[in-house]
Amino acid sequence: MNEKKINMPDLSIDLAGIKLKNPIMTASGTFGSGKEYGEYVDLNRLGAVVVKGVSLTPWKGNPTPRVAETYGGMLNAVGLQNPGVDAFMSEDIPFLKKYDTRIIVNVSGKSIEEYCGVAERLAEADIDMLELNISCPNIKEGGITFGTDTKMAALVVKEVKKVSRQPLMVKLSPNVTDITEIAKAVEAEGADAISMINTLLGMAIDAKNKRPILGNVMGGLSGPAIKPVALRMVYQVCRSVKVPVVGMGGIMTGEDAAEFILAGATGVAVGTANFTNPSATVDVLEGLESYMKHQGFSSVGEIQNAMKK
Amino acid sequence: MKTMKAAKVKKHGEIGENCWSIWLEASEIVDEVNPGQFIHVKLNNGEKLLPRPLSICETDTSSNTLRLVYAVVGKGTEALSQVKTGETLRILGPLGNGFDINQSASKSIIVGGGMGIPPLLELSKNIPGKKEIYLGYSSTPFLLEEFEKQNADIYVSTDDGCFGYKGTVIDLMRYNNAQGDSLYSCGPKPMLKALSGWAEKNKIPAQVSLEERMACGVGACLVCTCKVKKENENDWKHQRVCADGPVFRSQEVVWDE
Ligand SMILES: Cc1cc2nc3c(=O)[nH]c(=O)nc-3n(C[C@H](O)[C@H](O)[C@H](O)COP(=O)(O)OP(=O)(O)OC[C@H]3O[C@@H](n4cnc5c(N)ncnc54)[C@H](O)[C@@H]3O)c2cc1C
Ligand SMILES: Cc1cc2nc3c(=O)[nH]c(=O)nc-3n(C[C@H](O)[C@H](O)[C@H](O)COP(=O)(O)O)c2cc1C
């Protein structure tokens, strides 16, 4: 085939009106507030840093063990441990502002009031976007119940839209029968973008000791093991909504990132890969750039439209 | 920027019953090590995605090498045990905070249990003054020769009594009327819990190195937490073993599990 070679592809993207220098983001909860990886990654190179989930008040999280490695992936049951939105605003935002990258804040809550409370506090913060986490499988109330019930998902998005100032990205759960239904419902209530997928609910058992490995019994599966499911869902959602989609789930290489963009995603996020190699985000970025050069893509949009039947 | 580095295996073999010793060439890492720190070891082969945290047992700055001593307990350590001299592993570190060595102590107590013993070797080399070292094994001892080279009084216990004192290392400390003005320890949690009680009763400030299952190793993912209550705070918090520890002050650890 006659492929044109591109020297300097344009990696920039437009995510709900926000310009990112490239489509590579961090997956919430896998990159701390960015600070933890500051020694390993030049944060200026990332399209956006999506920080760990923040709630209205400090949350202690689940008992340990909070992690179990499984074939090609891992289960986590952190339970959204975080110091609360006030501590986040005074400590983490000033740190991230030192870098030339976009800041996306992942918002968690156990009730609509809590989600709105966080969005309201963040309205005055110098950040670029909110990511509404309605899909955490690791907390009993809230979280996942908003992400698996179409009416609840629509309602929380509608209420948060009323108080938020920044564009709102809604993070969807894969633990549903038809993800396009939820995607359409949140889009109808004004979601500016969709990110997906959060972790798949799973479990690991210690056969020798005859008990669950995780302190929380069940946890969220992430890593390469979930990539086929994530790709399928991103593909389906991109064909049923107009808002941009940020794809994630098992991205380890630039080519993995390209697959999500081929499926229709505008941006991508790197999660579990950070744990296997702290420079994973920039490795994925460089891999995507080289993929574009070799395949003759001059922009990310061209990849999005390149999928053959 | 710091990165994961390729480390060549210089020497690798079984030094005791299910006890393996591996020397790795790690030039930039060796000079930075504080006793009690660990490295993340990523295998090139095998099904394991996540690196495995292993304590730095000792360093040799003249050959730019560091040593890890480990037991095979699962698939990751099993795959590690098959790595041959001359092959390379990927490593990240040194990670975590090591022990805070009391330079003015006139006598220190060092207590290790099982696979908590390895990091105490580098520690022993760096502790000034007199030392009492208590080592508890389930059965056959390992690293004993290396500890005997340190200028210290060494006491050994085994669970089955096949070597040294029969019983736990804490029984042995009581029997021996252990004394010192600083205590350093690493081992299984029940041992550390009992030791913390002993240290409190004897009013000896103690530092303990904890273990939890980890993922990132750099403080981002919040999976390896333990409960810590600081003196000036009302309630306990989950702290990260990888980034806030693995060494904690024993009186600050909430020993409820
Ligand atoms: C800071 C730190 C330092 C360590 N230093 C050493 C060392 O010097 N030498 C050494 O032999 N081991 C050390 N460990 C423990 C070592 O990391 C685990 O034994 C190893 O990760 C197990 O991997 P695996 O794939 O073989 O086992 P897996 O297949 O993952 O698990 C097998 C069994 O090992 C247990 N296990 C797994 N991970 C841990 C863990 N982190 N802590 C305790 N038990 C675990 C599980 O309960 C399970 O039953 C250290 C752990 C930490 C956190
Ligand atoms: C340890 C851990 C913590 C996570 N915490 C959050 C979180 O706070 N909020 C959130 O929306 N997603 C969270 N996630 C989900 C990830 O952002 C991501 O959706 C998922 O892991 C799939 O991507 P991956 O396979 O690349 O990791 C977490 C995932 C992991 C592994």
mmCIF file with all atom_site columns, C-alpha atoms in Angstrom, chain B residues 94-175:
data_model
loop_
_atom_site.group_PDB
_atom_site.id
_atom_site.type_symbol
_atom_site.label_atom_id
_atom_site.label_alt_id
_atom_site.label_comp_id
_atom_site.label_asym_id
_atom_site.label_entity_id
_atom_site.label_seq_id
_atom_site.pdbx_PDB_ins_code
_atom_site.Cartn_x
_atom_site.Cartn_y
_atom_site.Cartn_z
_atom_site.occupancy
_atom_site.B_iso_or_equiv
_atom_site.pdbx_formal_charge
_atom_site.auth_seq_id
_atom_site.auth_comp_id
_atom_site.auth_asym_id
_atom_site.auth_atom_id
_atom_site.pdbx_PDB_model_num
ATOM 1  C CA . PRO B 1 94  ? 15.266 2.767   45.834 1.00 0.00 ? 94  PRO B CA 1
ATOM 2  C CA . LEU B 1 95  ? 11.701 3.236   47.043 1.00 0.00 ? 95  LEU B CA 1
ATOM 3  C CA . GLY B 1 96  ? 10.188 4.180   50.387 1.00 0.00 ? 96  GLY B CA 1
ATOM 4  C CA . ASN B 1 97  ? 11.824 5.587   53.469 1.00 0.00 ? 97  ASN B CA 1
ATOM 5  C CA . GLY B 1 98  ? 14.387 3.528   55.286 1.00 0.00 ? 98  GLY B CA 1
ATOM 6  C CA . PHE B 1 99  ? 15.056 3.382   59.002 1.00 0.00 ? 99  PHE B CA 1
ATOM 7  C CA . ASP B 1 100 ? 15.815 6.615   60.827 1.00 0.00 ? 100 ASP B CA 1
ATOM 8  C CA . ILE B 1 101 ? 19.080 5.664   62.497 1.00 0.00 ? 101 ILE B CA 1
ATOM 9  C CA . ASN B 1 102 ? 19.658 7.060   65.979 1.00 0.00 ? 102 ASN B CA 1
ATOM 10 C CA . GLN B 1 103 ? 23.313 8.074   65.654 1.00 0.00 ? 103 GLN B CA 1
ATOM 11 C CA . SER B 1 104 ? 23.739 8.733   69.364 1.00 0.00 ? 104 SER B CA 1
ATOM 12 C CA . ALA B 1 105 ? 22.346 5.434   70.672 1.00 0.00 ? 105 ALA B CA 1
ATOM 13 C CA . SER B 1 106 ? 24.828 3.627   72.860 1.00 0.00 ? 106 SER B CA 1
ATOM 14 C CA . LYS B 1 107 ? 23.110 0.300   72.303 1.00 0.00 ? 107 LYS B CA 1
ATOM 15 C CA . SER B 1 108 ? 20.562 -0.727  69.670 1.00 0.00 ? 108 SER B CA 1
ATOM 16 C CA . ILE B 1 109 ? 18.326 -3.751  69.400 1.00 0.00 ? 109 ILE B CA 1
ATOM 17 C CA . ILE B 1 110 ? 17.655 -5.195  65.957 1.00 0.00 ? 110 ILE B CA 1
ATOM 18 C CA . VAL B 1 111 ? 14.917 -7.804  65.606 1.00 0.00 ? 111 VAL B CA 1
ATOM 19 C CA . GLY B 1 112 ? 14.076 -9.756  62.466 1.00 0.00 ? 112 GLY B CA 1
ATOM 20 C CA . GLY B 1 113 ? 11.612 -12.490 61.679 1.00 0.00 ? 113 GLY B CA 1
ATOM 21 C CA . GLY B 1 114 ? 11.629 -14.710 58.565 1.00 0.00 ? 114 GLY B CA 1
ATOM 22 C CA . MET B 1 115 ? 11.713 -12.786 55.304 1.00 0.00 ? 115 MET B CA 1
ATOM 23 C CA . GLY B 1 116 ? 11.844 -9.586  57.357 1.00 0.00 ? 116 GLY B CA 1
ATOM 24 C CA . ILE B 1 117 ? 15.470 -10.385 58.134 1.00 0.00 ? 117 ILE B CA 1
ATOM 25 C CA . PRO B 1 118 ? 17.138 -9.360  54.820 1.00 0.00 ? 118 PRO B CA 1
ATOM 26 C CA . PRO B 1 119 ? 16.858 -5.533  55.116 1.00 0.00 ? 119 PRO B CA 1
ATOM 27 C CA . LEU B 1 120 ? 18.293 -5.696  58.633 1.00 0.00 ? 120 LEU B CA 1
ATOM 28 C CA . LEU B 1 121 ? 21.688 -6.726  57.268 1.00 0.00 ? 121 LEU B CA 1
ATOM 29 C CA . GLU B 1 122 ? 22.341 -3.385  55.550 1.00 0.00 ? 122 GLU B CA 1
ATOM 30 C CA . LEU B 1 123 ? 20.864 -1.704  58.630 1.00 0.00 ? 123 LEU B CA 1
ATOM 31 C CA . SER B 1 124 ? 23.219 -3.537  60.974 1.00 0.00 ? 124 SER B CA 1
ATOM 32 C CA . LYS B 1 125 ? 26.193 -2.356  58.945 1.00 0.00 ? 125 LYS B CA 1
ATOM 33 C CA . ASN B 1 126 ? 25.078 1.248   59.360 1.00 0.00 ? 126 ASN B CA 1
ATOM 34 C CA . ILE B 1 127 ? 24.175 1.348   63.027 1.00 0.00 ? 127 ILE B CA 1
ATOM 35 C CA . PRO B 1 128 ? 26.867 2.809   65.257 1.00 0.00 ? 128 PRO B CA 1
ATOM 36 C CA . GLY B 1 129 ? 27.560 1.649   68.812 1.00 0.00 ? 129 GLY B CA 1
ATOM 37 C CA . LYS B 1 130 ? 26.760 -1.648  70.481 1.00 0.00 ? 130 LYS B CA 1
ATOM 38 C CA . LYS B 1 131 ? 24.118 -3.928  68.994 1.00 0.00 ? 131 LYS B CA 1
ATOM 39 C CA . GLU B 1 132 ? 22.018 -6.890  70.032 1.00 0.00 ? 132 GLU B CA 1
ATOM 40 C CA . ILE B 1 133 ? 20.615 -8.667  66.990 1.00 0.00 ? 133 ILE B CA 1
ATOM 41 C CA . TYR B 1 134 ? 17.722 -11.117 67.405 1.00 0.00 ? 134 TYR B CA 1
ATOM 42 C CA . LEU B 1 135 ? 16.866 -13.294 64.439 1.00 0.00 ? 135 LEU B CA 1
ATOM 43 C CA . GLY B 1 136 ? 13.804 -15.537 64.369 1.00 0.00 ? 136 GLY B CA 1
ATOM 44 C CA . TYR B 1 137 ? 13.410 -18.300 61.783 1.00 0.00 ? 137 TYR B CA 1
ATOM 45 C CA . SER B 1 138 ? 10.808 -20.971 61.291 1.00 0.00 ? 138 SER B CA 1
ATOM 46 C CA . SER B 1 139 ? 13.487 -23.618 60.912 1.00 0.00 ? 139 SER B CA 1
ATOM 47 C CA . THR B 1 140 ? 16.919 -23.379 59.218 1.00 0.00 ? 140 THR B CA 1
ATOM 48 C CA . PRO B 1 141 ? 18.640 -19.974 59.549 1.00 0.00 ? 141 PRO B CA 1
ATOM 49 C CA . PHE B 1 142 ? 19.891 -17.959 56.550 1.00 0.00 ? 142 PHE B CA 1
ATOM 50 C CA . LEU B 1 143 ? 22.249 -14.952 56.282 1.00 0.00 ? 143 LEU B CA 1
ATOM 51 C CA . LEU B 1 144 ? 23.669 -15.918 59.670 1.00 0.00 ? 144 LEU B CA 1
ATOM 52 C CA . GLU B 1 145 ? 27.305 -15.774 58.499 1.00 0.00 ? 145 GLU B CA 1
ATOM 53 C CA . GLU B 1 146 ? 26.796 -12.262 57.187 1.00 0.00 ? 146 GLU B CA 1
ATOM 54 C CA . PHE B 1 147 ? 25.255 -11.106 60.455 1.00 0.00 ? 147 PHE B CA 1
ATOM 55 C CA . GLU B 1 148 ? 28.052 -12.717 62.420 1.00 0.00 ? 148 GLU B CA 1
ATOM 56 C CA . LYS B 1 149 ? 30.532 -10.477 60.589 1.00 0.00 ? 149 LYS B CA 1
ATOM 57 C CA . GLN B 1 150 ? 28.844 -7.440  62.110 1.00 0.00 ? 150 GLN B CA 1
ATOM 58 C CA . ASN B 1 151 ? 30.235 -6.266  65.374 1.00 0.00 ? 151 ASN B CA 1
ATOM 59 C CA . ALA B 1 152 ? 27.222 -7.376  67.393 1.00 0.00 ? 152 ALA B CA 1
ATOM 60 C CA . ASP B 1 153 ? 25.784 -9.941  69.779 1.00 0.00 ? 153 ASP B CA 1
ATOM 61 C CA . ILE B 1 154 ? 23.670 -12.327 67.727 1.00 0.00 ? 154 ILE B CA 1
ATOM 62 C CA . TYR B 1 155 ? 20.808 -14.389 69.174 1.00 0.00 ? 155 TYR B CA 1
ATOM 63 C CA . VAL B 1 156 ? 18.842 -16.895 67.110 1.00 0.00 ? 156 VAL B CA 1
ATOM 64 C CA . SER B 1 157 ? 15.500 -18.561 67.690 1.00 0.00 ? 157 SER B CA 1
ATOM 65 C CA . THR B 1 158 ? 13.643 -21.117 65.594 1.00 0.00 ? 158 THR B CA 1
ATOM 66 C CA . ASP B 1 159 ? 10.024 -22.185 65.833 1.00 0.00 ? 159 ASP B CA 1
ATOM 67 C CA . ASP B 1 160 ? 10.944 -25.871 65.706 1.00 0.00 ? 160 ASP B CA 1
ATOM 68 C CA . GLY B 1 161 ? 14.062 -25.575 67.857 1.00 0.00 ? 161 GLY B CA 1
ATOM 69 C CA . CYS B 1 162 ? 16.318 -27.060 65.178 1.00 0.00 ? 162 CYS B CA 1
ATOM 70 C CA . PHE B 1 163 ? 18.748 -24.192 65.739 1.00 0.00 ? 163 PHE B CA 1
ATOM 71 C CA . GLY B 1 164 ? 19.273 -21.871 68.706 1.00 0.00 ? 164 GLY B CA 1
ATOM 72 C CA . TYR B 1 165 ? 16.476 -21.048 71.130 1.00 0.00 ? 165 TYR B CA 1
ATOM 73 C CA . LYS B 1 166 ? 13.176 -22.898 70.585 1.00 0.00 ? 166 LYS B CA 1
ATOM 74 C CA . GLY B 1 167 ? 10.333 -20.378 70.476 1.00 0.00 ? 167 GLY B CA 1
ATOM 75 C CA . THR B 1 168 ? 9.592  -16.943 69.125 1.00 0.00 ? 168 THR B CA 1
ATOM 76 C CA . VAL B 1 169 ? 12.148 -14.220 68.835 1.00 0.00 ? 169 VAL B CA 1
ATOM 77 C CA . ILE B 1 170 ? 10.265 -12.213 71.450 1.00 0.00 ? 170 ILE B CA 1
ATOM 78 C CA . ASP B 1 171 ? 10.392 -15.101 73.905 1.00 0.00 ? 171 ASP B CA 1
ATOM 79 C CA . LEU B 1 172 ? 14.119 -15.081 73.308 1.00 0.00 ? 172 LEU B CA 1
ATOM 80 C CA . MET B 1 173 ? 14.360 -11.335 73.940 1.00 0.00 ? 173 MET B CA 1
ATOM 81 C CA . ARG B 1 174 ? 12.510 -11.751 77.236 1.00 0.00 ? 174 ARG B CA 1
ATOM 82 C CA . TYR B 1 175 ? 14.648 -14.727 78.190 1.00 0.00 ? 175 TYR B CA 1
#
